[in-house]
mmCIF file of C-alpha atoms in Angstrom:
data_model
loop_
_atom_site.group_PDB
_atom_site.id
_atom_site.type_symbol
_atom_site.label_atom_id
_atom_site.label_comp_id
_atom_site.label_asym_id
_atom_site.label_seq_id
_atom_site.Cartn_x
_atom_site.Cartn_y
_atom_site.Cartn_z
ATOM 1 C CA UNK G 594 12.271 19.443 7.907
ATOM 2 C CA UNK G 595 14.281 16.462 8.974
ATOM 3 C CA UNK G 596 13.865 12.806 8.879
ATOM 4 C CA UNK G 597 13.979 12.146 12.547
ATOM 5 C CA UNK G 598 11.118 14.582 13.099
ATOM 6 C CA UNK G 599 9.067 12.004 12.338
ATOM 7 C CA UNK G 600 10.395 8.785 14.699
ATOM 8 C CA UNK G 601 8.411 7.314 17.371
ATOM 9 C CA UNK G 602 9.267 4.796 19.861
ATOM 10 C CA UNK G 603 7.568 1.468 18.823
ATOM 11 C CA UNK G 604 8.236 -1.668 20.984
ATOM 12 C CA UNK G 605 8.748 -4.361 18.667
ATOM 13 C CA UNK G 606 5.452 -6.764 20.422
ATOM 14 C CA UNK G 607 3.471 -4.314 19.220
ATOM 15 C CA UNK G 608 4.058 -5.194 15.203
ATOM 16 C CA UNK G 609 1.106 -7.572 14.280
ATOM 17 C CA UNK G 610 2.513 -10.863 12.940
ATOM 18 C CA UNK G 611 -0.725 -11.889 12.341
ATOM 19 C CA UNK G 612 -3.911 -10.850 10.846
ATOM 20 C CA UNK G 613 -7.536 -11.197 12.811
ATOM 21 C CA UNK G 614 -9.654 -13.683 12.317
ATOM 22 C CA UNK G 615 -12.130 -11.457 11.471
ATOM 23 C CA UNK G 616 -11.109 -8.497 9.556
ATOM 24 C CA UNK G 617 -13.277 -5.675 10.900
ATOM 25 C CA UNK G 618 -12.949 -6.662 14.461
ATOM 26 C CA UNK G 619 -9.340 -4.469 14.343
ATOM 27 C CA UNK G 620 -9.426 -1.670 16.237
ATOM 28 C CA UNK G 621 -9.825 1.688 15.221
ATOM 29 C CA UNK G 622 -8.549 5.338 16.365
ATOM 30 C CA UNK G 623 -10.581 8.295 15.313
ATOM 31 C CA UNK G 624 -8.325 11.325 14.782
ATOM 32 C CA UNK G 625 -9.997 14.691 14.717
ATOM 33 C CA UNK G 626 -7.154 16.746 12.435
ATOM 34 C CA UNK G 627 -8.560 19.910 13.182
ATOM 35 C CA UNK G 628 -8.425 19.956 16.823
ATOM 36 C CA UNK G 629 -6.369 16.322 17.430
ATOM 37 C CA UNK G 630 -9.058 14.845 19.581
ATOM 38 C CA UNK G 631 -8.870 11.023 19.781
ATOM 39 C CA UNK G 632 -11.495 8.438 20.544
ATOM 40 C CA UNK G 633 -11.387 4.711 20.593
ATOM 41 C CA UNK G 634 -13.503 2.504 18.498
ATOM 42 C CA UNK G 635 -13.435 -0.853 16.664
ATOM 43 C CA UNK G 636 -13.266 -0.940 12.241
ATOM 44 C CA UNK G 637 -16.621 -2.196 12.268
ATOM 45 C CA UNK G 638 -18.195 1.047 13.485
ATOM 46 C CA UNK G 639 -16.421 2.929 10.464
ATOM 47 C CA UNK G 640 -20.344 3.013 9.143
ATOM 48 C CA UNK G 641 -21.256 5.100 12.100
ATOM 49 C CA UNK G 642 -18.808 8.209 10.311
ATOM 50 C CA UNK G 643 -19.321 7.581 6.845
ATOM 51 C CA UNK G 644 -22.786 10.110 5.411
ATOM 52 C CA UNK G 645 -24.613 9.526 2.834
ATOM 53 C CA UNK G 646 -23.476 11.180 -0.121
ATOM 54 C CA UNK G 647 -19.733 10.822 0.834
ATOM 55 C CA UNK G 648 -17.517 8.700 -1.347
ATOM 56 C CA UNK G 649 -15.399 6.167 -0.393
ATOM 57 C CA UNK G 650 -12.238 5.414 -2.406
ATOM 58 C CA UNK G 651 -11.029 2.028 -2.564
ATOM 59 C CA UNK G 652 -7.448 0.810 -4.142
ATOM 60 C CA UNK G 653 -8.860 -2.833 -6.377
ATOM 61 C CA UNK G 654 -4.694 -3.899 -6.893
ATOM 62 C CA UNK G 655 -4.448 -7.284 -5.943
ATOM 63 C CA UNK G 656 -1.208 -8.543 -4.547
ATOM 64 C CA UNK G 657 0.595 -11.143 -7.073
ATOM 65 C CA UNK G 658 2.948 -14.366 -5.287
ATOM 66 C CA UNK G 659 5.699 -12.228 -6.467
ATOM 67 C CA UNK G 660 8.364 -13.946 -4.704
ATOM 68 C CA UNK G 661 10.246 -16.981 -6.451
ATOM 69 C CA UNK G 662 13.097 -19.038 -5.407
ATOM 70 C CA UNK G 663 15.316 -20.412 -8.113
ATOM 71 C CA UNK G 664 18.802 -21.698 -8.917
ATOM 72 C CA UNK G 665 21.587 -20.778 -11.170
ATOM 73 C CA UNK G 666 21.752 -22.615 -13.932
ATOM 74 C CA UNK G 667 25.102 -22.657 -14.273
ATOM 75 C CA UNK G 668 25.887 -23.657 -10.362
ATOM 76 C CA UNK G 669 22.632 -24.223 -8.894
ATOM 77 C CA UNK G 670 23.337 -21.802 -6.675
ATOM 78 C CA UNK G 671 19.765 -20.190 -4.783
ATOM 79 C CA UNK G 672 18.407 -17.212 -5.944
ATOM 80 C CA UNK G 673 15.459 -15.375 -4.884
ATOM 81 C CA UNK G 674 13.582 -13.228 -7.429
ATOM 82 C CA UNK G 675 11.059 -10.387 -6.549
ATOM 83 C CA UNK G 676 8.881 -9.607 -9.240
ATOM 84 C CA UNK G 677 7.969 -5.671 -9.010
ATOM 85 C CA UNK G 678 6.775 -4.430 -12.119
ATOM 86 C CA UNK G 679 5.959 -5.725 -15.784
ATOM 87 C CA UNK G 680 7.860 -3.724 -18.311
ATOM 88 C CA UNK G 681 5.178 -1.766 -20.673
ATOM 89 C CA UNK G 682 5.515 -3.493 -23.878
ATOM 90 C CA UNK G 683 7.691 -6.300 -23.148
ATOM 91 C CA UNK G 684 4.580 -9.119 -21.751
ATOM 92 C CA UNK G 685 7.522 -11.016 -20.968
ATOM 93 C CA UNK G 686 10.602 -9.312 -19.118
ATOM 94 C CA UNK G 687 9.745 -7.733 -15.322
ATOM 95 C CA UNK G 688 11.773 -5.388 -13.526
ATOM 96 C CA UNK G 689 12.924 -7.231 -10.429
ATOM 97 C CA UNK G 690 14.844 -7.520 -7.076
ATOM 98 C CA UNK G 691 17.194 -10.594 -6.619
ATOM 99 C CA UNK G 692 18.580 -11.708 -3.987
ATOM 100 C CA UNK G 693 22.059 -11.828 -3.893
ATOM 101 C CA UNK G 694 22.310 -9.914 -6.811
ATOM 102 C CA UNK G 695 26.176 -10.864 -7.181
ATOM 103 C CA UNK G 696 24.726 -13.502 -8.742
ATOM 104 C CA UNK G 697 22.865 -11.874 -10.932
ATOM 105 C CA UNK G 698 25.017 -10.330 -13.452
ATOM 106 C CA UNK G 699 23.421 -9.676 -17.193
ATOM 107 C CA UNK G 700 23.325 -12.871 -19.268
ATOM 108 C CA UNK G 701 22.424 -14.905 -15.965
ATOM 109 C CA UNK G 702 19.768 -17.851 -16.447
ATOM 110 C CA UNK G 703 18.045 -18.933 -13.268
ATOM 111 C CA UNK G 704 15.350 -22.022 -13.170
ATOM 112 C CA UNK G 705 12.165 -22.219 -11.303
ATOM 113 C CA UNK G 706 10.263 -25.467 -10.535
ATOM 114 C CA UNK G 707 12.842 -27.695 -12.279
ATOM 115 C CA UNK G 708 12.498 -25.431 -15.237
ATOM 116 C CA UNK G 709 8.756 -25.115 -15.432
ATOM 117 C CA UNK G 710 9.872 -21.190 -15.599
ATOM 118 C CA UNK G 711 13.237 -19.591 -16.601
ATOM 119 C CA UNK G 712 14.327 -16.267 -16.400
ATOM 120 C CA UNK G 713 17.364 -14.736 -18.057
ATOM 121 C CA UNK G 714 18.919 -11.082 -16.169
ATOM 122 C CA UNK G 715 18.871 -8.939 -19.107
ATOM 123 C CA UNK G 716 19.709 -5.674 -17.844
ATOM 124 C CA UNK G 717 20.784 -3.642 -14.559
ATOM 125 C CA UNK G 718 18.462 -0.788 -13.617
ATOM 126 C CA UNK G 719 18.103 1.847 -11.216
ATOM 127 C CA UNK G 720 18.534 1.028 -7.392
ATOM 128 C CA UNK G 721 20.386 -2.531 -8.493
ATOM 129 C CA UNK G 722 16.657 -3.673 -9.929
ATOM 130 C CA UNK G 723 17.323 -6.194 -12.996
ATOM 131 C CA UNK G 724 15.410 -6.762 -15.601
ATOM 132 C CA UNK G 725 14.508 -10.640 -16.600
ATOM 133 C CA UNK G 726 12.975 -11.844 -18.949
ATOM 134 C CA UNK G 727 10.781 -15.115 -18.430
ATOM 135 C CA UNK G 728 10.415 -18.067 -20.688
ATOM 136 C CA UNK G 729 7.964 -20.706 -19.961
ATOM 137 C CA UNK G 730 5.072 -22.611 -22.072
ATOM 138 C CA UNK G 731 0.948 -21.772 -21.116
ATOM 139 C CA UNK G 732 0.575 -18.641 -19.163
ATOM 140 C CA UNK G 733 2.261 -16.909 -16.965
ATOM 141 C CA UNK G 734 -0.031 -16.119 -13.781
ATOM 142 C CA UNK G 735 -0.612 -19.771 -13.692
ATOM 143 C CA UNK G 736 3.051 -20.858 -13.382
ATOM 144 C CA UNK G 737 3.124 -17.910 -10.734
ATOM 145 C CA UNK G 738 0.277 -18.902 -8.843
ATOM 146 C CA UNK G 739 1.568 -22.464 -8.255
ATOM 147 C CA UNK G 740 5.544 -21.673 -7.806
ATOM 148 C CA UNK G 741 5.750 -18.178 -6.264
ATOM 149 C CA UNK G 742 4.835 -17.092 -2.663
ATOM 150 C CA UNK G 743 3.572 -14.040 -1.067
ATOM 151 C CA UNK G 744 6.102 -11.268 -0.964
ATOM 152 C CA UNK G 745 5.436 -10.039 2.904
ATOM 153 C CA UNK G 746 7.122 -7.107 4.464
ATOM 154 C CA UNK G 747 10.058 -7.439 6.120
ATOM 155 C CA UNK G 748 8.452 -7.008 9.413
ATOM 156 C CA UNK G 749 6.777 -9.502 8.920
ATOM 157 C CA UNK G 750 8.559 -12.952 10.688
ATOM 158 C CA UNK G 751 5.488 -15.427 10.616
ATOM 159 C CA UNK G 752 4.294 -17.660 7.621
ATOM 160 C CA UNK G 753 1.019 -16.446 6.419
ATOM 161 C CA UNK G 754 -1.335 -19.332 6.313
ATOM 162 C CA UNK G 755 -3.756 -17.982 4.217
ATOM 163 C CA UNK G 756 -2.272 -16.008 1.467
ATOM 164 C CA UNK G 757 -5.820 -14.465 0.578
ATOM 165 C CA UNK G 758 -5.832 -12.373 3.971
ATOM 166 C CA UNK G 759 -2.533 -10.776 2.218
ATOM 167 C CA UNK G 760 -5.408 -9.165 -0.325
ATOM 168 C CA UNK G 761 -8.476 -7.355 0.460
ATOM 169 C CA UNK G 762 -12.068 -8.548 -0.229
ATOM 170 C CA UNK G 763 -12.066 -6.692 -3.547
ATOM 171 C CA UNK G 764 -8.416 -6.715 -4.974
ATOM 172 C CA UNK G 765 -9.064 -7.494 -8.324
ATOM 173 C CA UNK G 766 -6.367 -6.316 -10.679
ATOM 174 C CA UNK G 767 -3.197 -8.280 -10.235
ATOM 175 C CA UNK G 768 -0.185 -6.063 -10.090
ATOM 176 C CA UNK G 769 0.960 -5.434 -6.528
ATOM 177 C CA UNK G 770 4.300 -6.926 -4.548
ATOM 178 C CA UNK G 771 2.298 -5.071 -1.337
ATOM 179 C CA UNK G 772 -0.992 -4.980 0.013
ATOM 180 C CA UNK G 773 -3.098 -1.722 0.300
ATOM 181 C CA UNK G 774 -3.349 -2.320 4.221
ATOM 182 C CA UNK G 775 -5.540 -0.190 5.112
ATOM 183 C CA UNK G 776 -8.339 -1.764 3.068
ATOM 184 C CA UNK G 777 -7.479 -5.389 4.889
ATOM 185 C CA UNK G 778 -9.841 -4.083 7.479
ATOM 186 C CA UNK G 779 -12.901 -4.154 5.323
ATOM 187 C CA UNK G 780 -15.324 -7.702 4.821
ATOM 188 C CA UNK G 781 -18.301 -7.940 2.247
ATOM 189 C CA UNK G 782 -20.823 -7.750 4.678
ATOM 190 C CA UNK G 783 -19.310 -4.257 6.274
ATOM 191 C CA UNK G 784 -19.172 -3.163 2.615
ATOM 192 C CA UNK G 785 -22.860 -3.918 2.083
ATOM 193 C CA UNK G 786 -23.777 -1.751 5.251
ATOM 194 C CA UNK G 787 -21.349 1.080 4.153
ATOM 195 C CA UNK G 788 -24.096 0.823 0.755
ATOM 196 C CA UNK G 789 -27.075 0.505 2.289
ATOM 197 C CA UNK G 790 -26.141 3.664 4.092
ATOM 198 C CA UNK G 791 -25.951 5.423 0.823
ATOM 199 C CA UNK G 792 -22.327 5.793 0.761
ATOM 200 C CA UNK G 793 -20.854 5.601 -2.605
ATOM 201 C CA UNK G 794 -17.803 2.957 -3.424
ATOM 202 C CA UNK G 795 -15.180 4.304 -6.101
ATOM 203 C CA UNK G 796 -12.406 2.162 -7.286
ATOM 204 C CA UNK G 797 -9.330 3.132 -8.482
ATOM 205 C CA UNK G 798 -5.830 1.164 -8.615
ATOM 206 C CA UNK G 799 -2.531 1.809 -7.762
ATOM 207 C CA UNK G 800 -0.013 -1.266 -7.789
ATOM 208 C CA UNK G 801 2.104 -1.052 -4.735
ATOM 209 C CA UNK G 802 5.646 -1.415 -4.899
ATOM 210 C CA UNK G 803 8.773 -2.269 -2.939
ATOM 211 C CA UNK G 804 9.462 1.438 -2.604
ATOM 212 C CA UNK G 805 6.962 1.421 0.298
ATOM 213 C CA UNK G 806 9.010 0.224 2.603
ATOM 214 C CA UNK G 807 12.289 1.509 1.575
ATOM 215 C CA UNK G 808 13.524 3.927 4.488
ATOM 216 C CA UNK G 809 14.049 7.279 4.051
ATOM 217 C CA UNK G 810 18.141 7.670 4.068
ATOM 218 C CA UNK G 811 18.550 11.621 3.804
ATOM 219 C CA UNK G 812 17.853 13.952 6.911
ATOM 220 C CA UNK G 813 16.623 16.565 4.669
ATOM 221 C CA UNK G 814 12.865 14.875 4.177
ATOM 222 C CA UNK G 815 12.921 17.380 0.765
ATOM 223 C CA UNK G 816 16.122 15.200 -0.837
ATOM 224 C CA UNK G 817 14.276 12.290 -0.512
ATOM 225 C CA UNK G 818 13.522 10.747 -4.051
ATOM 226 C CA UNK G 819 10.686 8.969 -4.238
ATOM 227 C CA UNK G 820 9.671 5.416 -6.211
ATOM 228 C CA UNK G 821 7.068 5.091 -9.042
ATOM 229 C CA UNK G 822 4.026 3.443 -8.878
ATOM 230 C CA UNK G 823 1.693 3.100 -11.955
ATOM 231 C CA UNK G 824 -1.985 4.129 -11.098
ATOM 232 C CA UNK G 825 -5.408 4.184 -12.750
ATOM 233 C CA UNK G 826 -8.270 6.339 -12.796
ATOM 234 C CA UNK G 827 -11.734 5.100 -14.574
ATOM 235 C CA UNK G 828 -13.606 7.713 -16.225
ATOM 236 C CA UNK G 829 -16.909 6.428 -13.777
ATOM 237 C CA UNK G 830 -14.805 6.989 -10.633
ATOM 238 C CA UNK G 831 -13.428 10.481 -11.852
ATOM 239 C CA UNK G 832 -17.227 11.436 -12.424
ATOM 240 C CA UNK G 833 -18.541 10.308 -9.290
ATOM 241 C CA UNK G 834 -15.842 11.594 -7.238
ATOM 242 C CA UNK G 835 -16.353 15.251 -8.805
ATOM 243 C CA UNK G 836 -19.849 15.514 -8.342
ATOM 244 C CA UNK G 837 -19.125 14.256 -4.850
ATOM 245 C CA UNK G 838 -17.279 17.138 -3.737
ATOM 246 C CA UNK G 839 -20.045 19.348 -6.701
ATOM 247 C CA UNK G 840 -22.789 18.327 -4.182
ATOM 248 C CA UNK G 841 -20.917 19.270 -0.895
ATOM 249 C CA UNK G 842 -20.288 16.110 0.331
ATOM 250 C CA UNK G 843 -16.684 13.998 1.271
ATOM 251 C CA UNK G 844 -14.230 12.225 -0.582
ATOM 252 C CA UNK G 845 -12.432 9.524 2.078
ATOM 253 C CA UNK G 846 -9.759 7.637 1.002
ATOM 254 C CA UNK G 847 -8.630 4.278 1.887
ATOM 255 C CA UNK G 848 -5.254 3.845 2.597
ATOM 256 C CA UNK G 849 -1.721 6.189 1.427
ATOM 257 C CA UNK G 850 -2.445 4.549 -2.279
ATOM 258 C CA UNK G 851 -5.661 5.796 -2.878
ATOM 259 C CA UNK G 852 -4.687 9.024 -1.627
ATOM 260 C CA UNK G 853 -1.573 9.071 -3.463
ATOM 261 C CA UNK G 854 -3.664 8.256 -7.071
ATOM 262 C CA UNK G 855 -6.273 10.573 -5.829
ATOM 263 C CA UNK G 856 -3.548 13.750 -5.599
ATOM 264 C CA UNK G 857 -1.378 12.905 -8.711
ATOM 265 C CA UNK G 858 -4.371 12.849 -10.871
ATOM 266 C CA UNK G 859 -6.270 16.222 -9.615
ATOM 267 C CA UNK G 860 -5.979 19.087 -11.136
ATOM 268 C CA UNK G 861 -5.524 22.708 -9.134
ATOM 269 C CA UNK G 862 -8.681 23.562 -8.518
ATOM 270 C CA UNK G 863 -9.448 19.744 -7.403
ATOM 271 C CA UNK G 864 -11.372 18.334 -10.172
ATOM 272 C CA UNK G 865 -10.021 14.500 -10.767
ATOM 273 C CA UNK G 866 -9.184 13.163 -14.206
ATOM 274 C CA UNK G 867 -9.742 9.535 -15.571
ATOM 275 C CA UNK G 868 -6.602 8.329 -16.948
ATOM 276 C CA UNK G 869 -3.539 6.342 -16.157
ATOM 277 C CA UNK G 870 0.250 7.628 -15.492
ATOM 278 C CA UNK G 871 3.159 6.405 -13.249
ATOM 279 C CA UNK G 872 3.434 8.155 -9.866
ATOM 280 C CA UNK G 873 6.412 9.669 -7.596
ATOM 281 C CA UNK G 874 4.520 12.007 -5.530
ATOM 282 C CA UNK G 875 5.704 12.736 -2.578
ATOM 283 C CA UNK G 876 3.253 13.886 0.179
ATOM 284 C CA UNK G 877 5.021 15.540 3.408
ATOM 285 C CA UNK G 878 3.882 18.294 5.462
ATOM 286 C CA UNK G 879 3.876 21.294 3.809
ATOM 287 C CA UNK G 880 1.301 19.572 1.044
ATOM 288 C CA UNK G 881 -1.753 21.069 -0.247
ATOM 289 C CA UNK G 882 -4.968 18.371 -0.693
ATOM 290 C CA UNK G 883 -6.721 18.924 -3.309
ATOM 291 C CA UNK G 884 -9.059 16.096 -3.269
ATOM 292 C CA UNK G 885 -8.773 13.835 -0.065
ATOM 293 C CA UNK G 886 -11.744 15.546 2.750
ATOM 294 C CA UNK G 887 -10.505 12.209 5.229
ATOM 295 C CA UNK G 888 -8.495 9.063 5.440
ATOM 296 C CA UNK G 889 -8.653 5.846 6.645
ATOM 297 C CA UNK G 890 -5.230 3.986 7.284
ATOM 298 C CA UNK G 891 -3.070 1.331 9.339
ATOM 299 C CA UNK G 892 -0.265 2.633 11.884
ATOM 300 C CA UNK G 893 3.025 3.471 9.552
ATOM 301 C CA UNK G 894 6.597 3.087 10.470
ATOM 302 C CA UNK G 895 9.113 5.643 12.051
ATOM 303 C CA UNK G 896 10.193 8.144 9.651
ATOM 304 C CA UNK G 897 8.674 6.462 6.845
ATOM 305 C CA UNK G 898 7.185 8.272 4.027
ATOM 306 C CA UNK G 899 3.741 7.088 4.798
ATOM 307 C CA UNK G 900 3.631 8.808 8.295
ATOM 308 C CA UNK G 901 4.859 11.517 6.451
ATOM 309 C CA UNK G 902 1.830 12.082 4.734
ATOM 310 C CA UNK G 903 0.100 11.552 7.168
ATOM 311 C CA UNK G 904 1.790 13.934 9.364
ATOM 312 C CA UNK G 905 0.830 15.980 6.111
ATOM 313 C CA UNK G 906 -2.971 15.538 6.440
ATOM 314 C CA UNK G 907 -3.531 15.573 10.264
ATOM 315 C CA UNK G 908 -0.412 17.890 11.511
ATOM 316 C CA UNK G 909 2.843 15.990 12.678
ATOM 317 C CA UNK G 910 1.927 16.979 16.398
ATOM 318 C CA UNK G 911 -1.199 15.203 16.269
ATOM 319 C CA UNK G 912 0.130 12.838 14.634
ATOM 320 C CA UNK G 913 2.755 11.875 16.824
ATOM 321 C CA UNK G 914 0.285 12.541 19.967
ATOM 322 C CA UNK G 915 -1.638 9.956 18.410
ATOM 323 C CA UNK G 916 0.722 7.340 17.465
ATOM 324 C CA UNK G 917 1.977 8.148 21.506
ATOM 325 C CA UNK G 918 -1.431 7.032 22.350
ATOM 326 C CA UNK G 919 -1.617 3.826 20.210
ATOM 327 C CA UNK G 920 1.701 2.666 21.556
ATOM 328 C CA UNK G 921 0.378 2.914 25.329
ATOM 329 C CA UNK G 922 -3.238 1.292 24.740
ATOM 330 C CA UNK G 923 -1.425 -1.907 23.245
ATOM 331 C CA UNK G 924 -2.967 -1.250 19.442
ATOM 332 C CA UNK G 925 -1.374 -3.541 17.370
ATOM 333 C CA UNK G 926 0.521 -1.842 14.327
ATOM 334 C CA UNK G 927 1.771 -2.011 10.589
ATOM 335 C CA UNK G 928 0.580 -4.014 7.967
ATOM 336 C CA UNK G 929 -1.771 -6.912 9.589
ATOM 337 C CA UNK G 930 -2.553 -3.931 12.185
ATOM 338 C CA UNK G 931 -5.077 -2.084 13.886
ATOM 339 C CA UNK G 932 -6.186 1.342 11.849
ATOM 340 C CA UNK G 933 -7.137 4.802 11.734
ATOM 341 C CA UNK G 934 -9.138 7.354 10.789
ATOM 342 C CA UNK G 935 -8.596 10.964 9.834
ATOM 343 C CA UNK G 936 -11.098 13.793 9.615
#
C-alpha cells in the first residue's frame, strides 16, 4: 500500500481560513460506507441520523496558547517555542518544538514577556523536540494564557480573531497544541437537541499533538512510524459505551481522536476499558474496528494519516469518490472546514 494511493487534487481556495459564524451551519456530507452513496446536508441536521440509544463520543481536550515567542538571552536573538507535551513527573519542563532550533542547543536560556517566563533547553529528544524547563513565579497557565498564542496549523494563513472558535463548546481539559476539528461543528444548543433525542454524550480525551500534521515521508504507508498521544478513558464512559453496543445500539465517534482512544483502549472482542496510556496507533486500511459503528469528521489532507483511516473505515474508493465530490461542490475543507459523516 503506498503513500500516494491516498492523494487527491485539492485547489488551494478550497482550505477554510476561516471558521463560520455559526458553527453548525457547516456543511455536511453523508457517506454510506457500505454501498458509498453520498447525500448533501448541513451539520445541523446531524440530529436527524443520530437514534436513541446510540452513543456519541466526544474528545473534552482543550487546545492550550501553546505558541510563545522569546529571545535568547544571551543575543536576544527570536525564538519561537511550541509547547507539545508536559513531561510526566517533571510539572515544570515540556517537551517542545523551537524554532530555529540552531539556536537551541542544551544549556540555552530564552525569555518571555521581558522575563515574566524563562525557559532553559535541557535536553534534545526524538524528531529534534527539546526539552525546557520553565521558571517563572504564580502559575503557569496564567503566564500562558496572557503571553502565548494559538498554535494554528500550518494551513492556516489568517489571524484567528477569536481564539475560543480554535476549541470546541466543551473542551475542558487543557492539553492540546491542535483542535479536535471535527467537534468545532457542534454548539450547546445542537448538543441539547442531540439529548433530548435520547442520544447519549460520552467524553473521553485525547491531547492532540503536532504529529497530526506531520506528512507521511515513506511510500510504504506500513514504514510509517507514528507519534504518541496520551489519552483517557473514564470508568463512566467505558460503562456506557459497553452497554451501548450490549443493547444493540451505535457507538459514533467524533473526530480521528476519539476514534483513535476508542481503538487503543478496546479489547478483542470490543469491550472498552477505563484507563489512561499513551497512543501510536496507526489506523490504515487493512484495520479491524472494534468499537467505532460510525464517524463524524472534517475533510483531511492528501496522503495524510487521517484520510488514511478514514480510507480504513469507509473503503479508500469511496473515500476518494467522496473527497472527488467535495472538491467539485465547493465544500470548504481542513480544519475550520465543512464535515462528514460515516455510516
Amino acid at each position: 500500500m503506498k503513500t500516494s494511493d491516498f492523494y487527491y487534487d485539492l485547489p488551494k481556495e478550497l482550505i477554510a481560513q476561516d471558521p463560520l459564524e455559526d458553527r453548525s451551519s457547516s456543511r455536511l456530507m453523508c457517506l454510506k460506507k457500505d454501498t458509498g452513496e453520498i447525500s448533501h446536508r448541513h451539520f445541523c441536521d446531524i440530529v436527524d441520523y443520530l437514534d436513541q440509544g446510540d452513543t456519541l463520543v466526544i474528545n473534552n481536550t482543550k487546545v492550550i496558547p501553546a505558541r510563545l515567542i522569546g529571545e535568547k538571552e544571551d543575543t536576544g536573538a527570536a525564538v519561537e517555542v511550541l509547547l507539545l507535551n508536559r513531561v510526566k513527573g517533571r510539572e515544570s519542563v515540556w517537551e517542545t518544538l523551537v524554532r530555529p532550533g540552531k539556536k537551541a542547543r542544551p544549556g540555552a536560556r530564552i525569555l518571555f514577556g521581558g522575563g515574566l517566563l524563562t525557559g532553559e533547553v535541557t535536553d534534545i529528544v526524538s524528531d529534534g523536540n527539546r526539552y525546557v524547563h520553565f521558571t517563572y513565579d504564580g502559575v503557569f497557565e496564567e503566564i500562558l494564557d496572557r503571553l502565548g498564542q494559538m498554535p494554528l496549523p500550518p494551513y492556516i494563513t489568517h489571524t484567528l480573531q477569536d481564539p475560543a472558535r480554535y476549541n470546541t463548546v466543551y473542551a475542558k481539559l487543557d492539553g492540546s497544541a491542535a483542535a479536535p476539528t471535527a467537534g468545532l461543528h457542534f454548539t450547546k444548543d445542537l448538543l441539547n437537541r442531540i439529548r433530548s433525542r435520547g442520544v447519549n454524550l460520552a467524553q473521553l480525551t485525547l491531547h492532540v499533538g503536532l504529529g497530526t500534521f506531520r506528512p507521511v515521508k515513506v511510500e510504504d504507508v506500513t514504514q510509517h512510524h507514528m507519534h504518541t498521544e496520551h489519552c483517557i478513558v473514564p470508568e463512566e464512559t467505558a460503562r456506557l459505551i459497553n452497554e451501548t453496543h450490549a443493547s444493540g445500539h451505535r457507538v459514533i465517534a467524533v473526530g480521528t481522536t476519539s476514534c483513535r482512544t476508542l481503538e487503543s483502549m478496546a479489547l478483542e472482542d470490543g469491550t472498552v476499558r477505563s484507563g489512561e496510556m499513551d497512543t501510536d496507533i496507526f489506523i490504515y486500511p487493512g484495520y479491524r474496528f472494534r468499537v467505532m459503528d460510525a464517524l463524524i469528521t472534517n475533510f483531511h489532507l492528501p496522503e495524510s494519516t487521517l484520510i488514511m483511516l478514514v480510507a480504513a473505515f469507509a473503503g479508500k474508493e469511496h473515500v476518494l469518490r467522496a473527497y472527488e465530490e467535495a472538491v467539485k461542490e465547493r465544500y470548504r475543507f481542513f480544519s475550520f472546514g465543512d464535515a462528514m459523516l460515516i455510516e
